[in-house]
Coordinates of C-alpha atoms in Angstrom, one line a residue:
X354 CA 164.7 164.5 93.9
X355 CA 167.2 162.8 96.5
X356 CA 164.7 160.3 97.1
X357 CA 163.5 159.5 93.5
X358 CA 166.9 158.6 93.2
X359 CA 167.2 156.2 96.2
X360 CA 164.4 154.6 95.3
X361 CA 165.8 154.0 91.5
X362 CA 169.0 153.1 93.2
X363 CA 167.4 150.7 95.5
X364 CA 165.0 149.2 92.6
X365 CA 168.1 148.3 90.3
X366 CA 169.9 146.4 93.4
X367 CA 167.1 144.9 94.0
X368 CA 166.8 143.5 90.8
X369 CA 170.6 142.7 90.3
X370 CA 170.3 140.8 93.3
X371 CA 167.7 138.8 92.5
X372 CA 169.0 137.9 89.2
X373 CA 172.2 136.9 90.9
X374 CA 170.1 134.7 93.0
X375 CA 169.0 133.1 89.8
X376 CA 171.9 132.6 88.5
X377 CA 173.1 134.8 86.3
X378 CA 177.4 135.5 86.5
X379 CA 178.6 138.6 87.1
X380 CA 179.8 139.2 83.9
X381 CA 176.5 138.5 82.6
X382 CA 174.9 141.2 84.9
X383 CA 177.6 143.7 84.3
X384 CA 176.6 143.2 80.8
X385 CA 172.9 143.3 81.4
X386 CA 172.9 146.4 83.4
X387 CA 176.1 148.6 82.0
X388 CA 177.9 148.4 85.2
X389 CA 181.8 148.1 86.3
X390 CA 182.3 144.1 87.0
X391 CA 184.1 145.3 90.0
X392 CA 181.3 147.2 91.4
X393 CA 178.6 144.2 90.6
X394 CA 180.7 141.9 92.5
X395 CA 180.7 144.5 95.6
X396 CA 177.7 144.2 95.6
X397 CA 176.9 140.1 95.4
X398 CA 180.0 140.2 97.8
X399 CA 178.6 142.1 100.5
X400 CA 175.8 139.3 101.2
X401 CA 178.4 135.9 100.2
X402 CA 179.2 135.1 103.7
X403 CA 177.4 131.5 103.3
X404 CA 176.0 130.9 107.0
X405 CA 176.6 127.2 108.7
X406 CA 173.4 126.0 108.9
X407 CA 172.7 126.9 104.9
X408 CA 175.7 124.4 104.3
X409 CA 173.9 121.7 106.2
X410 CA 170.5 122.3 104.0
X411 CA 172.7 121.4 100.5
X412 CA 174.1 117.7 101.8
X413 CA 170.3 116.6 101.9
X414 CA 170.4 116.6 97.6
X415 CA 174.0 115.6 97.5
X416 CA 173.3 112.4 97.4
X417 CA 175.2 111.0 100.6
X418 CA 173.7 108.9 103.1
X419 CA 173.0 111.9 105.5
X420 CA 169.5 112.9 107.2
X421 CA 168.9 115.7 108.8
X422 CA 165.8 114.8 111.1
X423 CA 164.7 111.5 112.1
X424 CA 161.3 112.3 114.0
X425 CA 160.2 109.9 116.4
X426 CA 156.3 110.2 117.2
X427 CA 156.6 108.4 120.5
X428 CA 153.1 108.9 122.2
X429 CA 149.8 109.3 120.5
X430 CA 148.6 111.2 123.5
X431 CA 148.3 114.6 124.9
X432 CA 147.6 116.4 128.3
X433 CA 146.2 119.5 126.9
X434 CA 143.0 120.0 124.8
X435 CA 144.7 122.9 122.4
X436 CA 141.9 124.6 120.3
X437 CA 143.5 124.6 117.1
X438 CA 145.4 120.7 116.8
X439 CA 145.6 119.7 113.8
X440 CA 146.6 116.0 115.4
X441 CA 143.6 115.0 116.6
X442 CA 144.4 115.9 120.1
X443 CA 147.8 113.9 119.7
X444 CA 146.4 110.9 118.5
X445 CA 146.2 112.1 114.5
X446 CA 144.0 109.4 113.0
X447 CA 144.9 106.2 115.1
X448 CA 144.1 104.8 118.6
X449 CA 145.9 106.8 121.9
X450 CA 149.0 104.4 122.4
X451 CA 152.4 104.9 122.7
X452 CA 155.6 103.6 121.0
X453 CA 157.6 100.6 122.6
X454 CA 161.1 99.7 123.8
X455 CA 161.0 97.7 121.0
X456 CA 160.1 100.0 118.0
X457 CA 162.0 102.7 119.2
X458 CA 165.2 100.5 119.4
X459 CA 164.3 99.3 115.8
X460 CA 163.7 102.2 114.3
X461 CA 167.2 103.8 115.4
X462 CA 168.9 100.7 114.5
X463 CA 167.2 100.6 110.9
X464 CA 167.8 104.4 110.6
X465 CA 171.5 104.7 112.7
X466 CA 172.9 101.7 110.5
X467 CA 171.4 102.9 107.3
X468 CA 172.5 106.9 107.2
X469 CA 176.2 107.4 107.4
X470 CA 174.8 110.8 109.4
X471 CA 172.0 111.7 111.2
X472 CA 172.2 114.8 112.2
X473 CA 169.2 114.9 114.7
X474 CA 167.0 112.7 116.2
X475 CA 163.6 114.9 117.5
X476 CA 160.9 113.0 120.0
X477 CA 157.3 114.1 119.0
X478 CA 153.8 113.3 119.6
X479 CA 151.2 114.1 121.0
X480 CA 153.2 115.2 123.9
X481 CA 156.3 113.0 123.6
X482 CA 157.1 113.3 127.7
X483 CA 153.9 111.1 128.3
X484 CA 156.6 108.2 127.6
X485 CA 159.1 108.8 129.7
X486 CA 160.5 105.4 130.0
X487 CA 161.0 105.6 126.2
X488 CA 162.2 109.2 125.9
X489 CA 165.0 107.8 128.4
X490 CA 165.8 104.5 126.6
X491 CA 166.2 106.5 123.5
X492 CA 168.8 108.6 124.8
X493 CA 171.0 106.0 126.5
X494 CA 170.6 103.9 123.5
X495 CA 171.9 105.9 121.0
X496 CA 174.5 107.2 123.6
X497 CA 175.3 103.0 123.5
X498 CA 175.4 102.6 120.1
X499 CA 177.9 106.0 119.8
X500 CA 179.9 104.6 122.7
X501 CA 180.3 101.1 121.2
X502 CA 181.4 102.9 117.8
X503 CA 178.2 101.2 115.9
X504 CA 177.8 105.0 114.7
X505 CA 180.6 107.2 113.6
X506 CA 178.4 110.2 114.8
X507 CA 176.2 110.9 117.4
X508 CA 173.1 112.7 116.8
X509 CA 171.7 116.0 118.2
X510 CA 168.8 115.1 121.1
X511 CA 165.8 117.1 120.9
X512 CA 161.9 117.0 122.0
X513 CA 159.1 119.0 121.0
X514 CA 157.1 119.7 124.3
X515 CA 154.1 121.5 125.4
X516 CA 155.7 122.1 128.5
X517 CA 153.8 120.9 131.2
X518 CA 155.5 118.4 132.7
X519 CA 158.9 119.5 133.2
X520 CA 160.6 117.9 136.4
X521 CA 163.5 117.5 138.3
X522 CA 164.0 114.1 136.8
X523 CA 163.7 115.2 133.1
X524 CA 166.2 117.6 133.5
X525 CA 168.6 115.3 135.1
X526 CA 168.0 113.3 132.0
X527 CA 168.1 116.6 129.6
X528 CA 171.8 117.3 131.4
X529 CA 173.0 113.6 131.5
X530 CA 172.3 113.3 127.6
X531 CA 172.3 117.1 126.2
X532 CA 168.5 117.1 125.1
X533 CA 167.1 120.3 123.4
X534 CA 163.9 121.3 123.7
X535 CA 161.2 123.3 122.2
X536 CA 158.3 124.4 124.1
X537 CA 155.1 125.2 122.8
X538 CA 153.7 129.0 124.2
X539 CA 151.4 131.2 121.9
X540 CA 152.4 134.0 123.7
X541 CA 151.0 136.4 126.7
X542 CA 148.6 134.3 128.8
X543 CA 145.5 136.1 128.2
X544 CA 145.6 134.6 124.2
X545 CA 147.7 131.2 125.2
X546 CA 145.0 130.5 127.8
X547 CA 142.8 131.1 125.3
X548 CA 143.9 128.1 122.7
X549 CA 146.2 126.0 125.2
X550 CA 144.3 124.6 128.3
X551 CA 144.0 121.4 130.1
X552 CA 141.3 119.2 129.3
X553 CA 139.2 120.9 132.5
X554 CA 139.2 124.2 130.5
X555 CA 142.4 125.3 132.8
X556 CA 144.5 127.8 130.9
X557 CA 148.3 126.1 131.0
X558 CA 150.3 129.4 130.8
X559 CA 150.9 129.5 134.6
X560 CA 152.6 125.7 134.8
X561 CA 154.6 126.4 131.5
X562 CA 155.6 129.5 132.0
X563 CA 156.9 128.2 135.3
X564 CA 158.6 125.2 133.7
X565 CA 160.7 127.4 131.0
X566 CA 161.9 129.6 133.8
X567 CA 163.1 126.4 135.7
X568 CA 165.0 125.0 132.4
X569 CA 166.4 128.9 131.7
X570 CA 167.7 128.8 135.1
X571 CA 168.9 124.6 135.0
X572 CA 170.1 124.3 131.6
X573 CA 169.9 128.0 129.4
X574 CA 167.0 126.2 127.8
X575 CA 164.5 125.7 126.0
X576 CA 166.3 126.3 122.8
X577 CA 163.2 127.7 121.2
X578 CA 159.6 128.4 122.2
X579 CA 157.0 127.7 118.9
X580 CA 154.2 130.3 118.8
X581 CA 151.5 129.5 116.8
X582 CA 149.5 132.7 115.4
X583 CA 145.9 132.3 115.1
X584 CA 142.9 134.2 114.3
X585 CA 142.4 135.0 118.6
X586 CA 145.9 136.7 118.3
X587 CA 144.1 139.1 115.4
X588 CA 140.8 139.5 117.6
X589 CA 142.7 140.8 120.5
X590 CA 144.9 143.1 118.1
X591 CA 148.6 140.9 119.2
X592 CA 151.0 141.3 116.0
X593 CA 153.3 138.4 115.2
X594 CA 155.9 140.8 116.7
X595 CA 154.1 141.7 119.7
X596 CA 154.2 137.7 120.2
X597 CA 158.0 137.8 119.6
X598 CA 158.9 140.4 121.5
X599 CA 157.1 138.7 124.5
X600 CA 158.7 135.4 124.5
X601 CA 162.8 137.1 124.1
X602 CA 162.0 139.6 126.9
X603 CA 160.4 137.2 129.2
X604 CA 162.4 134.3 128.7
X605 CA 165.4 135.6 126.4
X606 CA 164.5 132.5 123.7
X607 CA 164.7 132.4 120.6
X608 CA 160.7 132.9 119.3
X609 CA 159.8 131.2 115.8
X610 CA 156.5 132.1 115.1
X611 CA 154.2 129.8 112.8
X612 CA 150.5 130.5 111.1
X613 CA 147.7 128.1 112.6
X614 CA 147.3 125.1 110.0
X615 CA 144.7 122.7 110.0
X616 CA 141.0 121.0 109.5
X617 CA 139.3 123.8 111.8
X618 CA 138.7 126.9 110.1
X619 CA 137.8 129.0 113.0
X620 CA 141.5 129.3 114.1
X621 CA 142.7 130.2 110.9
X622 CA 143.9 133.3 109.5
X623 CA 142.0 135.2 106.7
X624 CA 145.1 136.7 105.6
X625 CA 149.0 136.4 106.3
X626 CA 149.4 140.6 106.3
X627 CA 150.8 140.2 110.4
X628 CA 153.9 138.4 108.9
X629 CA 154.4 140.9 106.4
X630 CA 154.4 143.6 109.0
X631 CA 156.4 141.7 111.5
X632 CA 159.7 142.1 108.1
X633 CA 159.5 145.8 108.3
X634 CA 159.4 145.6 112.3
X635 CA 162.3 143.2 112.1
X636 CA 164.4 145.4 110.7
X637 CA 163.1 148.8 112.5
X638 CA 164.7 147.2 115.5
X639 CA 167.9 146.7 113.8
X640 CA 168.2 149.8 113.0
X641 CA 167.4 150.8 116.1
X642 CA 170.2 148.6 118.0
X643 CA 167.8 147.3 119.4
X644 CA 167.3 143.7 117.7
X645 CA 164.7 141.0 117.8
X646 CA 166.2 137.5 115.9
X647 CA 163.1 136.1 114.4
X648 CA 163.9 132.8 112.7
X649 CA 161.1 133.3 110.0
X650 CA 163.4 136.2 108.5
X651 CA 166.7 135.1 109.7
X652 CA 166.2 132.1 107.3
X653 CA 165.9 134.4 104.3
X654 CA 168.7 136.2 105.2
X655 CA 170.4 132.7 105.4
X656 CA 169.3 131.5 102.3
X657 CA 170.2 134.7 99.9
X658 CA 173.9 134.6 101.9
X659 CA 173.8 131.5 99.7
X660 CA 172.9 133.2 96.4
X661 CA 173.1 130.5 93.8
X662 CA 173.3 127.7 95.9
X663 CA 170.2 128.3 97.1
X664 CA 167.2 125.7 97.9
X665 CA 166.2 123.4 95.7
X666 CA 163.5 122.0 97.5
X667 CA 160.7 123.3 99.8
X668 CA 161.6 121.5 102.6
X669 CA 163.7 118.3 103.5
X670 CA 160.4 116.0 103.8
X671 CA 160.7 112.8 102.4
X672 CA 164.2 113.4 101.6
X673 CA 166.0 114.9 104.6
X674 CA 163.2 114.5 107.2
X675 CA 161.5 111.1 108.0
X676 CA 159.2 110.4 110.8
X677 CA 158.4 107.2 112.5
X678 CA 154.8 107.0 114.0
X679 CA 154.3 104.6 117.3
X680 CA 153.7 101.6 115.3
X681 CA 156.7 101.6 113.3
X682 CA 155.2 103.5 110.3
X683 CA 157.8 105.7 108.6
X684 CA 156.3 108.9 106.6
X685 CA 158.0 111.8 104.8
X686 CA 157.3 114.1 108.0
X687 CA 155.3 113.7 110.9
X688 CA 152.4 116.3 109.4
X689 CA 151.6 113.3 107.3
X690 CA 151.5 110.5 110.3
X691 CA 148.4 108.4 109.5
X692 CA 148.1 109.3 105.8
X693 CA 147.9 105.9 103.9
X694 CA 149.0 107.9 101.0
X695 CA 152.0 108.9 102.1
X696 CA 152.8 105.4 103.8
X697 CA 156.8 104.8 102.8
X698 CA 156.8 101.8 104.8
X699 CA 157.5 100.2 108.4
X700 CA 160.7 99.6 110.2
X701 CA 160.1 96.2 110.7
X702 CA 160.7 95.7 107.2
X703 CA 164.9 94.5 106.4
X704 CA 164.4 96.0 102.8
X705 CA 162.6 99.6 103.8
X706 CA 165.0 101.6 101.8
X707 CA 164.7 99.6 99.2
X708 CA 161.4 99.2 99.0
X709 CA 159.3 99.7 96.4
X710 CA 156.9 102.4 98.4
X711 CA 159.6 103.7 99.9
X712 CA 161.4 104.4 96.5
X713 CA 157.9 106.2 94.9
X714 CA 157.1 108.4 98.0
X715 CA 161.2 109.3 98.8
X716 CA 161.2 110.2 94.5
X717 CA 157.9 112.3 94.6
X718 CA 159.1 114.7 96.8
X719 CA 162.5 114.4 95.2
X720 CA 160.4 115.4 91.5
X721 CA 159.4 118.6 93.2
X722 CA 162.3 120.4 92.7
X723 CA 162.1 124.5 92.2
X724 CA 164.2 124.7 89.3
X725 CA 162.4 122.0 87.2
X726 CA 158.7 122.3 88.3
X727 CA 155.8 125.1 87.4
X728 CA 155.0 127.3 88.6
X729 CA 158.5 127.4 90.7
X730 CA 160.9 127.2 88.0
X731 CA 159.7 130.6 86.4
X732 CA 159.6 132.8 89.9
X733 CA 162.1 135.1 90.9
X734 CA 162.0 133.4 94.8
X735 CA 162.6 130.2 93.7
X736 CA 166.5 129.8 95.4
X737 CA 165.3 131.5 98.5
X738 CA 161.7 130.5 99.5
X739 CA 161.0 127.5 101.3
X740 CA 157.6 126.1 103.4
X741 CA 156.4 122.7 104.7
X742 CA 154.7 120.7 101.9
X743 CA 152.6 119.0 104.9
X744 CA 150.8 122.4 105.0
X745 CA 149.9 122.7 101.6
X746 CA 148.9 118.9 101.3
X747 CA 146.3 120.1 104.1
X748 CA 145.2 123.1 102.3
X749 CA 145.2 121.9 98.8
X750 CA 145.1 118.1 98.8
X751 CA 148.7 117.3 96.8
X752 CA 152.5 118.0 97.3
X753 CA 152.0 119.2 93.6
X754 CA 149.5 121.9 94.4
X755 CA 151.3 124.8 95.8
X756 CA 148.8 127.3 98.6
X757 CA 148.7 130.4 96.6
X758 CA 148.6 132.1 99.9
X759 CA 151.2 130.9 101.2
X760 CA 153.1 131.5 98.0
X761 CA 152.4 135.0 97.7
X762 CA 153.5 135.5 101.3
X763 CA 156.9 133.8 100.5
X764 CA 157.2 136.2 97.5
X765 CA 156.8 139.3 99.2
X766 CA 158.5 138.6 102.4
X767 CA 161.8 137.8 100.3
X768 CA 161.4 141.4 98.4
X769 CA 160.6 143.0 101.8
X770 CA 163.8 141.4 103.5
X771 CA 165.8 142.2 100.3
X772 CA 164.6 145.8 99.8
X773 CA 165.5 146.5 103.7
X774 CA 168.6 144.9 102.8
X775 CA 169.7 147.4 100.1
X776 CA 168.3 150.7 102.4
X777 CA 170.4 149.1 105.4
X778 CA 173.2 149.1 102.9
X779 CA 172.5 152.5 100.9
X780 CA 172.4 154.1 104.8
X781 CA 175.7 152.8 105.5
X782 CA 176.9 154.3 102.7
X783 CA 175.8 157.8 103.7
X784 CA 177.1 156.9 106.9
X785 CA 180.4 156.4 105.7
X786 CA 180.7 159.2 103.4
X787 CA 179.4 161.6 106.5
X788 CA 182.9 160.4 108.0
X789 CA 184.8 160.7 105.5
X790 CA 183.8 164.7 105.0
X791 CA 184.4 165.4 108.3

């Protein structure tokens, strides 16, 4: 009987919760479910605490001239041959090259003078250290430009790196200029080895694994290692995790875990059940005092702190996030680099703001906003779901055709995270009330 109860308890939280996420006032759910005003806003109150980052996510519709990202894809090349790549082995659908002096200073000048605020500035390729000389002239530049008072704010450094060629000299350059990093390691080396390997066949665990324990013990970095969960992680039964748990008690780094995406099939998951799992594990640990921060699930957390607020978009891509390819090419984000389609224009061009192209592409992405669109505007996870459009242009063709996977995963990770929530909450409770009778 106690727990028929619970579960009706928890059920009608639930649901006041996600109505509040939705929108509705608290009068209007006191009304709607015969409750004390005083105890709905308890409730809503006990989640209210807006987080910092959640703040940052609402400038990019305000309608200031503020970015969040400004990508630069600096080297169409790679040193690995990584299985699943959905860039083409870092060259996505151009010629290996790599970006100039010139571009790069252009494109920070176009960008820098443009946006009142950008907030960070990430170097990409391919593997973005194959160009060092670049990678340095962009950080002394923009430390110029700051230093001169051409920009009113500096931006945040980062790189997105597989890892392998971490030095002595790059990490004089990381500490001279405050560069983060992310490092790319799909776990244990029997599975990374499997996916991530030189173009000899080498597995690269050994050398990166190295390298992260030189910038832990240099600079507390990386930042954050990027797993990314394929179908070899299923075949040798490794849960998502398994793969988080790894990467914070070898290296005490934040893990962010991310589904294989992509032309080749064979990499690809069947199903997205791991992630589901990896909610309820999340929050086993907590319980346990024994924690795990998994980014995937810290986000929703984040984003229902925000209640109505909320998201309006699925990610900042085209209107938060741009990316600049070696050429000079700007995109919405660098999963569409090469894409003629999504083409907003070049930095060499005065008028690129302004641009017709630039205008269409920046407003499509603009269009697809949650509250406004189908099948978004009628779900229940519209102000808390969010995803990267580039995926499900891969998997469906269109920024307009949502991946009903995906979806569906969104969905019932949010009621997961909410329903553990509520029984976090419900326990402390009984916790409380225990105290009070002794």
């Amino acid at each position: 009987m106690k727990t028929y109860l619970l579960a009706q308890q928890v059920n009608l939280t639930k649901s006041i919760l996600l109505d509040s996420i939705n929108g509705l006032s608290v009068k209007e759910l006191s009304q709607k479910y015969n409750m004390d005003i005083d105890k709905v806003n308890a409730l809503i109150k006990s989640i209210e605490k807006k987080s910092k980052d959640s703040e940052e996510n609402i400038k990019i519709s305000s309608g200031e001239k503020y970015i969040e990202k400004l990508v630069l894809n600096i080297s169409n090349d790679c040193n690995l041959a990584c299985k699943y790549c959905y860039a083409n082995g870092g060259c996505y659908e151009s010629e290996k090259g790599y970006m100039t002096k010139e571009i790069a200073k252009i494109s920070l000048d176009r960008f820098l003078n443009f946006y009142d605020n950008v907030k960070g500035i990430q170097l990409f390729g391919g593997e973005p250290l194959l160009n060092m000389e670049v990678v340095k002239f962009i950080c002394e530049y923009v430390d110029e430009k700051f230093e001169k008072g051409e920009i009113s704010k500096k931006p945040a450094i980062g790189a997105v790196t597989n890892g392998v060629l971490i030095d002595d000299e790059f990490i004089s350059l990381m500490k001279k200029h405050n560069v983060s990093l992310t490092v790319s390691l799909d776990g244990n080396s029997d599975v990374n080895n499997s996916m991530r390997m030189f173009k000899d066949g080498t597995g690269a665990s050994e050398v990166v694994e190295k390298n992260i324990r030189l910038l832990k013990e240099e600079l507390n970095e990386p930042a954050s290692i990027q797993a990314t969960y394929n179908i070899n992680h299923i075949n040798q039964s490794i849960s998502v995790m398994d793969v988080v748990r790894y990467i914070i008690d070898n290296f005490g780094t934040m893990a962010h875990v991310v589904p294989a995406a992509g032309k080749d099939e064979d990499f690809l998951l069947d199903n997205y059940d791991e992630f589901l799992k990896s909610v309820d594990e999340i929050f086993a640990s907590f319980e346990e005092e024994n924690y795990y921060d998994y980014p995937l699930v810290k986000k929703i957390i984040d984003t229902l702190k925000m209640r109505i607020k909320g998201i309006d978009h699925m990610c900042p891509a085209g209107l938060g996030y741009y990316a600049v390819s070696i050429d000079g090419s700007v995109y919405p984000c660098f999963t569409f680099t090469d894409n003629e389609e999504m083409l907003m224009g070049n930095v060499m061009d005065e008028n690129l703001f302004s641009s017709e192209n630039f205008i269409k592409i920046k407003n499509q992405f603009a269009n697809r906003n949650k509250n406004i669109v189908d099948p978004c505007n009628k779900c229940f996870a519209r102000k808390v779901c969010s995803g990267c459009v580039g995926q499900y242009y891969k998997e469906t063709g269109s920024i307009d055709v949502l991946s009903k996977s995906i979806c569906d995963l969104q969905k019932r990770m949010i009621e997961k995270v909410i329903l553990h929530i509520i029984k976090l909450q419900e326990k402390q409770k009984d916790r409380e009330k225990l105290a009070q009778g002794r």
